[in-house]
């Protein structure tokens, strides 16, 4: 009963059929693209006289009915029909008979499946791009809602310098913008039509690859039929792009999980994005961001699966490539979920301004500003670094902040200090002093915020 | 309606609920272990007087009914009840009321889930071990069916030395034996009970961890409650073991795909383990072994997912760990499928002895035996290597085999050659000459074959 | 003696110093970029009045002398000075004293190191792009040298259809072209200047980031200082691109290793790209292509290292990021070596046309062409597939080729066959029949070959 | 000049020589094992009469001199001699002439290299095991120094329950013990001798594999010569074990980096294990533990490299396998460094007991103990969970701790509360209440501590 069974005398072993079937995981994802591709192919076959217009109409009508059946859940996917392509073609044959047998003219499953996957990836990229923009928008809105809030900037998870929360949030917006850029490049590179490459060598039948390419909104047909059916580099590229996005989101996840801890206490997630404990009644956990961090692992695992899969395969199509689909579907599903839930989380957290402000004196966040003060007075930077280092050591001994040191103490370290030094101490002063392009200074951050509001078409507060 | 909702005022956001639920992928795998663990827990609670015997009986009876419902497909898994544990507990509460609320006494989902997973892994290892033995058996049977057949041994995919096919097949049996060894070690190391570790700190209620450990056939309770709930090293170890097995199978897959090619032509898969092409009527493809090779990629990807997941997580339980299950389930399912289908393939291939024999003269497989001949005559090995190298060069020029060179030609290269040299030339002679322990010589291979027949309890031909 | 030792009272533990130093692996790679960046920084500091022109001249002259010392091997890298930056700055201080202490004004190692790495990556991409073009050129030259040679096209490593060798070689050229495209996109995306982001917040000193950006030939300064120092997505993108290229090369490696085997015998590598065996005198191994295949593994491993490294890191710079360099350097070195040696291999192999031609009748490569013949006669494709399948089965039974079947036999299967069928049988006929765009038909391949000759500026034979 | 050059007419291309040589990265690691293996081999050859005793003495004396030269740095490694084996053999030939040419009798580089690597791995495991024990000892000593200190136990990085610091530290000791267990299993499994497997088929010369196996302290010779030269599963197993250890250490790294932050402030690393900032004078960073976390990435990357390398390789030795060494060496070096520096860090941190104690009231760590109180009073656990949840909500509203709630408030929630409830509130009470096996209760932890002191032979304080 296989559509390829002509030379076979024996049925396929049941365990082999089970092991090799792909319909169970691909049908739901690929059926729409498969039908779309078949319609384009049928139109071309008719235009080229390879099938009659009557056959074409029957085929297209039949495919339309199958589409409806699938959408309404009436269609029965059969594992003994192996894959999504054979299921649809066999159902069409059951429905319209002879003309259906002409649909596969000048086509192989090799070019058919890769056409489906390219169409699917193109759609997937569009779906991801929308979520990236949504998350960027939520991050900017969050920034707008927290105007003027200073938070500690960290390096090595040690307090480093004071930064505006807005500045920090926009750093994630920048990263997401590059993530989008990678996807756009990937989409441009993959949007070429393999249809008509057939098994691997093309065909001698008078097909028109340009026509199907155009109907399916591809940029052009791929130039080399062997390349068309054998390479999956576009999937690798998409999964790489997803992995980088996942790493970005895992870092945001890590930050927000940290910030929601008792010790940091910087953010308060609403109940709607928290979960509790089955044993500890007091717990309120930032689960969604933990899972965002966690799901980055599967996105990376999916990429590795595909790299390992393709490594060392001999030329043209190998059945191994059937394994490209699950990692692809899984990666895209995960990244979309991660982006969505991060957006929801961003919309449902409150920054605990009071707690943050009261914690700011700790950590000598103004030490570098003090060093800059000394540089402005003409001291070489390395010397100023050492001088401030000594001032910090004094503060540790006296358990006080830099701004608490009396001028005499400072002048005891170095006589260069003058009364104006106090204009440089304290986190508000420190933030005020930043002026360089892209820095955390208020006016710089304001400009960046406006840039992003405009780019993301945000017209102000929510 | 959450079982942990006491301090919560607001419901969980729908997208968060969808993103964080795990019931959809874990229920099918874990329900039986979850119920088994709950019964052991209830027995212990009753024995310790923490619940009444009446409550215990109600609980156990209720869990039995739930088990039946699940087996018959009547049980409705609810995503809003998050996970397998909450689904079962909530259903129990719906069924028996108040007593069900006592089941979670001195237990947290943290120790509950890791108990389930350890039980699951223990079963999974047993399931894999059976398949490993089955495949070893099929390989030995295949060897028994091909007594005396000499094939080229390859290094660098270049013909190297003649080997008995039996010897080659047994090399895979050896590898599978080590694969089994790793799994057995893993099972011994993981078979400790976390139950009673509760959230992470243990409990003040008078539980008996030894009792639940024994009822669940664990070796002993884990010594440290924090370790018990926070570590997943046993999953990493199982997935590592699977990855190594997968690499072994991928190599066997590569070999048999090669050998089924027109160019090699060494094996003929039966129709029952082959598939055809939708476009090329003559094709008969060894798909199962291609997919075995391909599926090794997902097994490796699953391992990576879990390594990435666990890397850098802060202490004790984090929600990220929910993501440990899908790679685990997937890896075990894949490796079982790979082992099974390789067994079926092994049972359904024929070695094309005629083709193999006719190809054996090519490749100078007897060159090393010739070098050994010279060593036996007292020539230093490096000199003999060079002498034989020159003999091979002469054969290439004359387009003949070593055994075709007349003695004069050989003596022209070095006068050490005598007439007895021809006892060392030709693949049959070459194989006959191997005598070292573990070598491809007939009597050595026969001993190994007997060793494996005895170990695998194979009583001869099929 | 550390440049950051102001607040420290105790020296660093020797094992910590050894564990944390980076100079031993980064100095050789980064010193030139570090000096280039420092010169640009010094010029800017002087232009902005932050240092005097005299200081600037001393600094630049000093850096020039250090450059010479490094180039001549006189420079002593000291591990107790931690990294490449501190080594150069400390050496400059040893040389010119006080002015050197001003060089680090408005700069941190955080922005300094990422400036160095971005410059290094930009250069690395250029170096890889040259090798890609070289390999493309060698492949096209190899194609030109083998005009008209037909080889079997494979799917599932089973013979599928006849293809022109030129067509197959060009499929790799296409893949390399996309590899280059990814690198170019990556370069465009990374070519922004982080210099002036300082530790993470920017600075209050009046620097000019546009000036340093221009002097270092960056497109523009990065917009956000936190993003500038904390993200390594550009390294991830470069390593992803390399991984995809590596997968492509591993497949070419697999193919040529196969083709060099006795069983295929399609290519003969020259002695200059082969190696021998220490024990088997007759061996000649295609080692370079095995190692190309093998080295793909490290390129993938390098990518994973970096993905794992970055996953879940909290915001801004963490010392973990020091570990980004070795995978980066290793990946680039490996991919360059792989491209180079593949070029050399391509230039030193001969296709064994005689052997290939004599093998072509096997495998029913013309079966699809025969099916197309039937379609042209008006038979639905699925029917024609089945008819040809029966014809192949007959050939197998009669141990002959399709072209050997007498017309009666064919008509016995289906009466549609006519005498003109023999124009479609045999591989030469089969290849001749391909006409679709991008197919393996001679005129199509010729067009593609001309396209690539023109694009790669190849003026004909070597 | 190659030792295998007999049949070659042309020298190897310079780029191929550079690409394929391995001496530059393997010599330092493998030379001692290679010489040891060669001595064992020479002894056996003499015992079996394959070389004379005089030749054997010359060979062993010569190898001894080479050993001395290598140790004193006089030995010149030549890349044109490819690998460590050829370098040593060629140097021996330069030194003693003809007898050296007999050393390679009945040996191939294939079995020689894998013998070297197995010996190397065996030593490496011993080296790692020593460091694991050292780190366990440091952790136990750290526990002994911090008797009675209660810290918050976390799940989801949210405060969960109070635990003894000793309990937490011992959880890492447990994990390291399993890490050691994996290595010991790996060592047992790999400690079999491949020597005498020769190229892949064994030999016809009368060698004694048992003798070399015993001299090299292997358990026994490997049973199958093809298996012996072609499999690298023992390297995969060692790298898997290292990866799991690395994950454990990365988690400890994450914890200590967190705990060293201003926000946690739980640990104070000494200056000797901290580093500073080039720009921010106040910074003191816990770099060693960041790098421990970071270096886990390369250990994982090394494992992946090797898995990818081996996947899909055809049978027996392939040159790809040369790439097994660098990941192996790198993984072992990294894991040893990570273990060492973590030991040093553990010996150089102080827990800030005052800060920890003052922070303990936050987070309702006693909530679960309160629920247990209610269970003891006879309330079903789920009900008690809800009751305590309401009490916590009340505390949040009143900004107080559970122990601050007056009895009336508690009874307002549920009348079951009595005065004895206050014996269960507060972290000290909460910890006191834990009694289950493996829990954080003082007497339980004391028992575990004694267990480990005894097992690790720690006689008390430092």
Short mmCIF file of C-alpha atoms in Angstrom, two decimals, chain A residues 3-4 7-13 15-16 18-20 82 86 104 106-110 198-200 254 270-285 287-288 290-298 300-302 304-306 308-309 312-314 317-320 322-323 326 334 337-338 340-341 344 348, chain B residues 3-4 7-13 15-16 18-20 82 86 104 106-110 198-200 254 270-285 287-288 290-298 300-302 304-306 308-309 312-314 317-320 322-323 326 334 337-338 340-341 344 348:
data_model
loop_
_atom_site.label_atom_id
_atom_site.label_comp_id
_atom_site.label_asym_id
_atom_site.label_seq_id
_atom_site.Cartn_x
_atom_site.Cartn_y
_atom_site.Cartn_z
CA UNK A 3 3.10 4.82 -2.82
CA UNK A 4 6.65 3.69 -3.55
CA UNK A 7 9.64 -3.11 -6.61
CA UNK A 8 8.92 -4.36 -3.12
CA UNK A 9 7.70 -7.87 -2.41
CA UNK A 10 7.41 -7.75 1.33
CA UNK A 11 5.72 -5.36 3.74
CA UNK A 12 7.66 -3.21 6.13
CA UNK A 13 8.34 -4.62 9.59
CA UNK A 15 8.83 -1.81 14.36
CA UNK A 16 10.48 -0.22 11.34
CA UNK A 18 6.88 2.85 13.86
CA UNK A 19 10.51 3.93 14.05
CA UNK A 20 10.56 5.66 10.68
CA UNK A 82 4.54 7.54 6.84
CA UNK A 86 1.94 10.79 1.70
CA UNK A 104 3.65 14.19 -7.83
CA UNK A 106 8.19 16.33 -11.52
CA UNK A 107 8.37 16.40 -7.77
CA UNK A 108 10.01 14.25 -5.11
CA UNK A 109 9.43 14.18 -1.39
CA UNK A 110 12.98 15.50 -1.17
CA UNK A 198 13.02 16.81 -7.43
CA UNK A 199 15.01 13.95 -5.95
CA UNK A 200 18.32 15.79 -6.39
CA UNK A 254 18.76 35.25 36.02
CA UNK A 270 2.44 40.27 41.00
CA UNK A 271 0.61 37.16 42.15
CA UNK A 272 -0.49 36.60 38.57
CA UNK A 273 3.05 35.74 37.51
CA UNK A 274 4.09 33.87 40.63
CA UNK A 275 3.47 30.42 41.97
CA UNK A 276 3.46 28.92 45.43
CA UNK A 277 4.83 25.90 47.22
CA UNK A 278 3.01 22.69 48.03
CA UNK A 279 4.66 22.53 51.44
CA UNK A 280 5.85 26.01 52.41
CA UNK A 281 2.87 28.31 52.83
CA UNK A 282 4.87 31.55 52.73
CA UNK A 283 6.53 30.98 49.34
CA UNK A 284 5.94 33.12 46.26
CA UNK A 285 8.24 32.09 43.46
CA UNK A 287 8.68 30.65 38.30
CA UNK A 288 8.12 32.10 34.86
CA UNK A 290 13.18 30.56 36.18
CA UNK A 291 11.59 28.60 33.38
CA UNK A 292 12.70 31.19 30.82
CA UNK A 293 16.22 30.62 32.07
CA UNK A 294 15.66 26.88 32.07
CA UNK A 295 14.13 26.68 28.62
CA UNK A 296 17.21 28.29 27.14
CA UNK A 297 18.76 24.87 27.70
CA UNK A 298 16.42 23.10 25.33
CA UNK A 300 20.64 25.14 22.84
CA UNK A 301 20.09 21.38 22.93
CA UNK A 302 17.98 21.61 19.80
CA UNK A 304 23.27 20.78 19.03
CA UNK A 305 20.98 17.99 17.91
CA UNK A 306 20.88 19.48 14.48
CA UNK A 308 25.33 16.61 15.33
CA UNK A 309 22.73 15.33 12.90
CA UNK A 312 29.57 14.05 8.40
CA UNK A 313 26.48 13.10 6.40
CA UNK A 314 27.30 12.08 2.85
CA UNK A 317 19.34 13.57 1.01
CA UNK A 318 19.79 11.05 3.83
CA UNK A 319 16.97 9.77 6.00
CA UNK A 320 18.79 11.18 9.01
CA UNK A 322 13.96 13.53 8.97
CA UNK A 323 15.25 14.27 12.45
CA UNK A 326 11.45 18.12 15.95
CA UNK A 334 10.23 27.42 23.17
CA UNK A 337 6.92 30.96 24.79
CA UNK A 338 9.96 32.52 26.41
CA UNK A 340 5.71 35.89 25.49
CA UNK A 341 6.02 35.03 29.12
CA UNK A 344 3.86 39.22 30.59
CA UNK A 348 3.49 42.50 35.96
CA UNK B 3 -3.33 23.72 46.45
CA UNK B 4 -0.71 26.30 47.42
CA UNK B 7 -1.35 33.65 50.57
CA UNK B 8 -2.28 34.51 47.01
CA UNK B 9 -4.90 37.09 46.16
CA UNK B 10 -4.83 36.92 42.42
CA UNK B 11 -5.08 34.05 39.92
CA UNK B 12 -2.22 33.07 37.69
CA UNK B 13 -1.99 34.68 34.26
CA UNK B 15 0.05 32.50 29.58
CA UNK B 16 2.03 31.77 32.73
CA UNK B 18 0.38 27.47 30.01
CA UNK B 19 4.12 28.12 30.10
CA UNK B 20 4.70 26.54 33.49
CA UNK B 82 -0.09 22.10 36.92
CA UNK B 86 -1.31 17.92 41.92
CA UNK B 104 1.03 15.49 51.63
CA UNK B 106 5.78 15.58 55.67
CA UNK B 107 6.23 15.66 51.93
CA UNK B 108 6.92 18.35 49.36
CA UNK B 109 6.64 18.23 45.62
CA UNK B 110 10.42 18.65 45.68
CA UNK B 198 10.58 17.40 51.94
CA UNK B 199 11.18 20.88 50.56
CA UNK B 200 14.92 20.71 51.28
CA UNK B 254 27.17 4.26 9.36
CA UNK B 270 15.30 -7.50 3.29
CA UNK B 271 12.34 -5.53 1.96
CA UNK B 272 10.85 -5.56 5.44
CA UNK B 273 13.54 -3.22 6.74
CA UNK B 274 13.84 -1.03 3.66
CA UNK B 275 11.83 1.81 2.22
CA UNK B 276 11.40 3.21 -1.23
CA UNK B 277 11.40 6.55 -2.97
CA UNK B 278 8.38 8.60 -3.98
CA UNK B 279 10.04 9.53 -7.25
CA UNK B 280 12.73 6.98 -8.05
CA UNK B 281 11.14 3.60 -8.66
CA UNK B 282 14.36 1.59 -8.36
CA UNK B 283 15.36 2.79 -4.87
CA UNK B 284 15.55 0.58 -1.82
CA UNK B 285 16.94 2.48 1.11
CA UNK B 287 16.30 3.89 6.25
CA UNK B 288 16.21 2.28 9.67
CA UNK B 290 20.10 5.95 8.70
CA UNK B 291 17.61 6.93 11.35
CA UNK B 292 19.56 5.07 14.00
CA UNK B 293 22.54 7.18 13.01
CA UNK B 294 20.35 10.28 12.90
CA UNK B 295 18.65 9.70 16.22
CA UNK B 296 22.02 9.63 17.96
CA UNK B 297 21.90 13.39 17.45
CA UNK B 298 18.84 13.87 19.62
CA UNK B 300 23.32 13.91 22.43
CA UNK B 301 21.16 17.02 22.23
CA UNK B 302 19.14 15.81 25.20
CA UNK B 304 23.43 18.92 26.35
CA UNK B 305 20.05 20.36 27.24
CA UNK B 306 20.37 18.93 30.70
CA UNK B 308 23.11 23.51 30.13
CA UNK B 309 20.04 23.44 32.33
CA UNK B 312 25.22 27.57 37.34
CA UNK B 313 21.90 27.00 39.08
CA UNK B 314 21.91 28.24 42.65
CA UNK B 317 15.37 23.28 43.93
CA UNK B 318 14.83 25.76 41.10
CA UNK B 319 11.92 25.68 38.71
CA UNK B 320 14.38 25.29 35.86
CA UNK B 322 11.15 21.02 35.58
CA UNK B 323 12.89 21.01 32.22
CA UNK B 326 11.48 15.93 28.51
CA UNK B 334 15.12 7.19 21.38
CA UNK B 337 13.89 2.59 19.60
CA UNK B 338 17.42 2.58 18.22
CA UNK B 340 15.08 -2.35 18.90
CA UNK B 341 15.24 -1.38 15.27
CA UNK B 344 15.32 -6.07 13.73
CA UNK B 348 16.87 -9.08 8.41
#
